[in-house]
One Martini backbone bead per residue (centre of mass of N, CA, C, O) as a GRO file, in nm:
protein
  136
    1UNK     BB    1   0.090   0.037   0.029
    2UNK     BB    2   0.152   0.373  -0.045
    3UNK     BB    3  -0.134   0.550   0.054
    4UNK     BB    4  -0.274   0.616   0.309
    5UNK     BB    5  -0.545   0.582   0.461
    6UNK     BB    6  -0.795   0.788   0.629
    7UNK     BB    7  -1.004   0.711   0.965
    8UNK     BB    8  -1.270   0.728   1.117
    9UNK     BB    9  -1.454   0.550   1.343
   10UNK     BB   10  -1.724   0.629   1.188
   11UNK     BB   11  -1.661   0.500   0.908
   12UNK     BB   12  -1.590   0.239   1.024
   13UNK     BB   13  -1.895   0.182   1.182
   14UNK     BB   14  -2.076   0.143   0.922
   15UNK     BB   15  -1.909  -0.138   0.846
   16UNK     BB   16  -2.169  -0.420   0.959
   17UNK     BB   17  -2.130  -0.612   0.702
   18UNK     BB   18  -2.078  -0.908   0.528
   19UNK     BB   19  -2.058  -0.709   0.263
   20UNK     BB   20  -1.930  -0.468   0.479
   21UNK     BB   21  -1.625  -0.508   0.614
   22UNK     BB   22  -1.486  -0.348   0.955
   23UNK     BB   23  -1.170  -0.351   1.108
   24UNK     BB   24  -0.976  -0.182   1.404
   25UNK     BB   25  -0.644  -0.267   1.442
   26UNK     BB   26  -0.391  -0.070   1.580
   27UNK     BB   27  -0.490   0.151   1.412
   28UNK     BB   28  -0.606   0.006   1.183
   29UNK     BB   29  -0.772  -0.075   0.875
   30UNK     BB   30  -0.979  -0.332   0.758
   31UNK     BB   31  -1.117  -0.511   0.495
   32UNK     BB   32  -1.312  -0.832   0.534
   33UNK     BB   33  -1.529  -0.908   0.332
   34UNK     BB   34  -1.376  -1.171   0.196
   35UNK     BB   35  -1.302  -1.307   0.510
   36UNK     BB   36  -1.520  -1.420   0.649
   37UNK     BB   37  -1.565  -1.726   0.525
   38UNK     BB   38  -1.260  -1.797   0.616
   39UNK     BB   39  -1.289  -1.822   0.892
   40UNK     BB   40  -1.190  -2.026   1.152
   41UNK     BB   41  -1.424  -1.873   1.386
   42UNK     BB   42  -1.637  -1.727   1.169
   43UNK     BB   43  -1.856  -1.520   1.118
   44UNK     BB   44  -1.925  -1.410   1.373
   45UNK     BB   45  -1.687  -1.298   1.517
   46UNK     BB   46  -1.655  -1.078   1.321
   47UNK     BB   47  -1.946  -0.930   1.321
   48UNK     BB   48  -1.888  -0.847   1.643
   49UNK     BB   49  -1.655  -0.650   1.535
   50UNK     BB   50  -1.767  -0.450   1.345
   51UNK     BB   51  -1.692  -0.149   1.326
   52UNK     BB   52  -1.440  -0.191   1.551
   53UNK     BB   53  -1.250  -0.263   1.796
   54UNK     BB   54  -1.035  -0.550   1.753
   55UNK     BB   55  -0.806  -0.595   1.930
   56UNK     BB   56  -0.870  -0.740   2.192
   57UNK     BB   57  -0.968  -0.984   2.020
   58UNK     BB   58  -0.733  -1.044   1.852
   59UNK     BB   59  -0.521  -1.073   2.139
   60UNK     BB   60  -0.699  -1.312   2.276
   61UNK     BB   61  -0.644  -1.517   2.110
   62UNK     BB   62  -0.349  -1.562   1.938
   63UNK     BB   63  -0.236  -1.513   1.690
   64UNK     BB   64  -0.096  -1.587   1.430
   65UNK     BB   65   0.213  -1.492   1.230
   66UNK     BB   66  -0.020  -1.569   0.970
   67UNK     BB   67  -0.293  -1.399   1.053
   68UNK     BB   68  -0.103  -1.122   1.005
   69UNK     BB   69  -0.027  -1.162   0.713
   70UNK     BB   70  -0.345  -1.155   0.616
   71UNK     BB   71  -0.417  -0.883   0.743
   72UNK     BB   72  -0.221  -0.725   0.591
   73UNK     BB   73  -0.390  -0.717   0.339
   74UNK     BB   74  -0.664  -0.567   0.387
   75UNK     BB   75  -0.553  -0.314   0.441
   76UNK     BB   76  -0.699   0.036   0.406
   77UNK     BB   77  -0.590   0.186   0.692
   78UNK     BB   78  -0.627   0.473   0.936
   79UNK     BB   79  -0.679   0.562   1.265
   80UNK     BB   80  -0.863   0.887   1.365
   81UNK     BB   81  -0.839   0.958   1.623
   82UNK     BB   82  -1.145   1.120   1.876
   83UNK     BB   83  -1.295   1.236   2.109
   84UNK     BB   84  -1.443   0.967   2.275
   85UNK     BB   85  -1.320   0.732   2.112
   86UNK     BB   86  -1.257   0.448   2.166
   87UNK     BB   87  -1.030   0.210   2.373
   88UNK     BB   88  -0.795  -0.017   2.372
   89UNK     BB   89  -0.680  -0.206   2.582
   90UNK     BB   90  -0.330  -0.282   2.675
   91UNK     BB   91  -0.243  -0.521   2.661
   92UNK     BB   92  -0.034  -0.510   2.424
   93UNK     BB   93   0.195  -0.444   2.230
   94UNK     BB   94   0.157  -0.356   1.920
   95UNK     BB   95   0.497  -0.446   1.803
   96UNK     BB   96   0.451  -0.771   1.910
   97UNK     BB   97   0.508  -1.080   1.769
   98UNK     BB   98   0.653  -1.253   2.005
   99UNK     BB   99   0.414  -1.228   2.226
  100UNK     BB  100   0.173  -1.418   2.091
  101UNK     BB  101   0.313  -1.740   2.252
  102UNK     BB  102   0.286  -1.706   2.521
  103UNK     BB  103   0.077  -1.790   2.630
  104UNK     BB  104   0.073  -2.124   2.493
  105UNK     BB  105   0.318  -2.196   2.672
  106UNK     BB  106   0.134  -2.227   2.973
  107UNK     BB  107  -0.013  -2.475   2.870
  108UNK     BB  108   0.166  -2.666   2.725
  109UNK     BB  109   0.309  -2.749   2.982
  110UNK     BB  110   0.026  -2.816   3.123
  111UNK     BB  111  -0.022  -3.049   2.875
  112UNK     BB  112   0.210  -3.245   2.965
  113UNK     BB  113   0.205  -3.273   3.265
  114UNK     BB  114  -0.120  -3.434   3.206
  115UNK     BB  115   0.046  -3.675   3.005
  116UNK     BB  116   0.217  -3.778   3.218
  117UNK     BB  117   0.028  -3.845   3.469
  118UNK     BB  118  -0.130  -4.055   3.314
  119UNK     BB  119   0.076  -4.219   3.284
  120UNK     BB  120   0.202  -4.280   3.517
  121UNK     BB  121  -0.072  -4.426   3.575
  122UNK     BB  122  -0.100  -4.647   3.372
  123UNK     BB  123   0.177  -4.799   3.485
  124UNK     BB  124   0.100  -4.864   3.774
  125UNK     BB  125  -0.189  -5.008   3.688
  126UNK     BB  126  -0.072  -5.222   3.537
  127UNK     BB  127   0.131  -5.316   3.738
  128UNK     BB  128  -0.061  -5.392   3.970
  129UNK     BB  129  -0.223  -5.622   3.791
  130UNK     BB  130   0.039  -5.817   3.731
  131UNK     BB  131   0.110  -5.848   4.031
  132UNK     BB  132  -0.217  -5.959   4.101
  133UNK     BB  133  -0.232  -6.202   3.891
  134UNK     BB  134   0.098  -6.367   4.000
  135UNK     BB  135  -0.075  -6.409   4.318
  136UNK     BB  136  -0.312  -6.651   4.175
   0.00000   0.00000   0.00000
């Protein structure tokens, strides 16, 4: 894109349908209406968030790297905020795309975990069933 367009939060908050939706993110707008059919967390979803700011909703799945590279293709300006205008919680830095696996990193350790803890238990119950076979 060489020369961005600027949009006002009220531009973006007009288009709310599925054949004409745009979403917010990190005061980028981005026109997702052809992408609406293709989100893998499904159209509802899009929907929900169209015309206002998704940063949080986009932030708190956990997007892939994958997800931000798609998003960027979408982009078509950037968001002036005006007084008044909602603001997204500050849950993460805008341009860390470094910090969006951390959330998912202490899931796989307790994730592993619990496959752990269940293998373990189910050697033990196998040792014990062995060894109370051979004592009939």
């Amino acid at each position: 894109m060489s020369e961005s367009k600027e949009f006002t939060y009220q531009d973006a908050s007009a288009h709310t349908t599925k054949k004409d939706l745009y979403v917010v993110i990190h005061d980028k707008v981005y026109d997702v209406s052809s992408f609406v059919d293709e989100h893998p967390g499904g159209e509802e979803v899009m929907l929900d968030v169209g015309g206002q700011d998704a940063t949080e909703a986009f932030e708190d799945v956990g997007h892939s790297e994958e997800a931000r590279e798609i998003l960027a293709g979408y982009e078509i300006g950037t968001l002036i905020r005006k007084p008044g205008d909602p603001v997204p919680s500050p849950s993460r830095p805008q341009d860390s795309p470094i910090l969006s696996p951390a959330p998912t990193a202490g899931t796989g350790i307790g994730l592993y975990a619990i496959i752990f803890g269940v293998a373990i238990a189910y050697a033990i119950y196998q040792y014990l069933q062995t060894s109370s076979q051979g004592k009939q």
